[in-house]
Structure formats: structure tokens, C-alpha cells
Tab-separated table of C-alpha atoms in Angstrom:
chain	number	residue	atom	x	y	z
R	1	MET	CA	6.326	8.097	-13.037
R	2	LEU	CA	3.348	6.024	-14.090
R	3	ARG	CA	5.144	4.909	-17.254
R	4	ASP	CA	8.185	3.779	-15.255
R	5	THR	CA	6.143	1.921	-12.620
R	6	GLY	CA	6.027	-1.249	-14.694
R	7	ARG	CA	9.609	-0.971	-15.922
R	8	LEU	CA	11.807	-0.020	-12.994
R	9	PRO	CA	12.509	-1.725	-9.690
R	10	VAL	CA	10.769	0.144	-6.883
R	11	GLU	CA	14.062	1.425	-5.433
R	12	ARG	CA	15.046	3.057	-8.750
R	13	LEU	CA	11.542	4.373	-9.306
R	14	ALA	CA	11.469	6.107	-5.922
R	15	ARG	CA	14.935	7.568	-6.388
R	16	ALA	CA	14.238	8.808	-9.939
R	17	HIS	CA	10.826	10.364	-9.327
R	18	LEU	CA	10.721	11.144	-5.621
R	19	GLY	CA	14.364	11.595	-4.715
R	20	ALA	CA	13.877	8.952	-2.018
R	21	ASP	CA	16.375	6.234	-1.120
R	22	LEU	CA	14.333	3.221	-0.008
R	23	THR	CA	17.511	1.372	0.989
R	24	ARG	CA	18.139	3.757	3.895
R	25	PRO	CA	16.579	3.116	7.311
R	26	LYS	CA	15.977	6.868	7.702
R	27	PHE	CA	13.412	6.783	4.866
R	28	TRP	CA	11.417	4.106	6.672
R	29	GLU	CA	11.762	5.796	10.062
R	30	ARG	CA	10.290	8.992	8.617
R	31	ALA	CA	7.503	7.039	6.923
R	32	VAL	CA	6.545	5.350	10.197
R	33	GLU	CA	6.715	8.669	12.075
R	34	ALA	CA	4.317	10.209	9.553
R	35	ALA	CA	1.913	7.277	9.863
R	36	VAL	CA	1.987	7.461	13.671
R	37	ALA	CA	1.308	11.199	13.539
R	38	ASP	CA	-1.702	10.566	11.274
R	39	VAL	CA	-3.061	7.932	13.662
R	40	ASP	CA	-2.555	10.252	16.637
R	41	ALA	CA	-4.433	13.035	14.837
R	42	PHE	CA	-7.260	10.643	13.999
R	43	VAL	CA	-7.533	9.511	17.610
R	44	ARG	CA	-7.602	13.120	18.846
R	45	GLU	CA	-10.341	14.026	16.385
R	46	THR	CA	-12.489	10.989	17.127
R	47	ASP	CA	-12.158	11.382	20.896
R	48	VAL	CA	-14.406	14.445	20.677
R	49	LEU	CA	-17.192	12.588	18.868
R	50	PRO	CA	-20.118	11.287	20.931
R	51	ALA	CA	-20.309	7.551	21.444
R	52	ASP	CA	-23.047	5.574	19.659
R	53	GLY	CA	-26.417	6.427	21.160
R	54	GLU	CA	-25.157	9.546	22.976
R	55	ARG	CA	-26.576	12.457	20.994
């Protein structure tokens, strides 16, 4: 994959090495869903931390 990074367009690179079709909206919808889930998990984890000065 690293060798092809400088040679192939990103769409072909993703299809060849990841089996992903970057031209489909579903790919981007799943990517955004994953990012939102990560942010939600981060917020849940940080909500249990004490605020600055509260120890």
C-alpha cells in the first residue's frame, strides 16, 4: 500500500488495498458514523473526570 500511495489516485488505492469504494456515499456515511461514535465515547469517558481544581 505504501508503495502505491504515490502512484495511484486515492480512489484506486482505497479500492485495491482496502476494498473500499470512496465514490459511494455509503462509505462516507459509515466513516462519519464511526467518528461520531468515537466522539461520543470520548465525551462519556471525560464526563466522569473531575473538573480542574476539584480533586
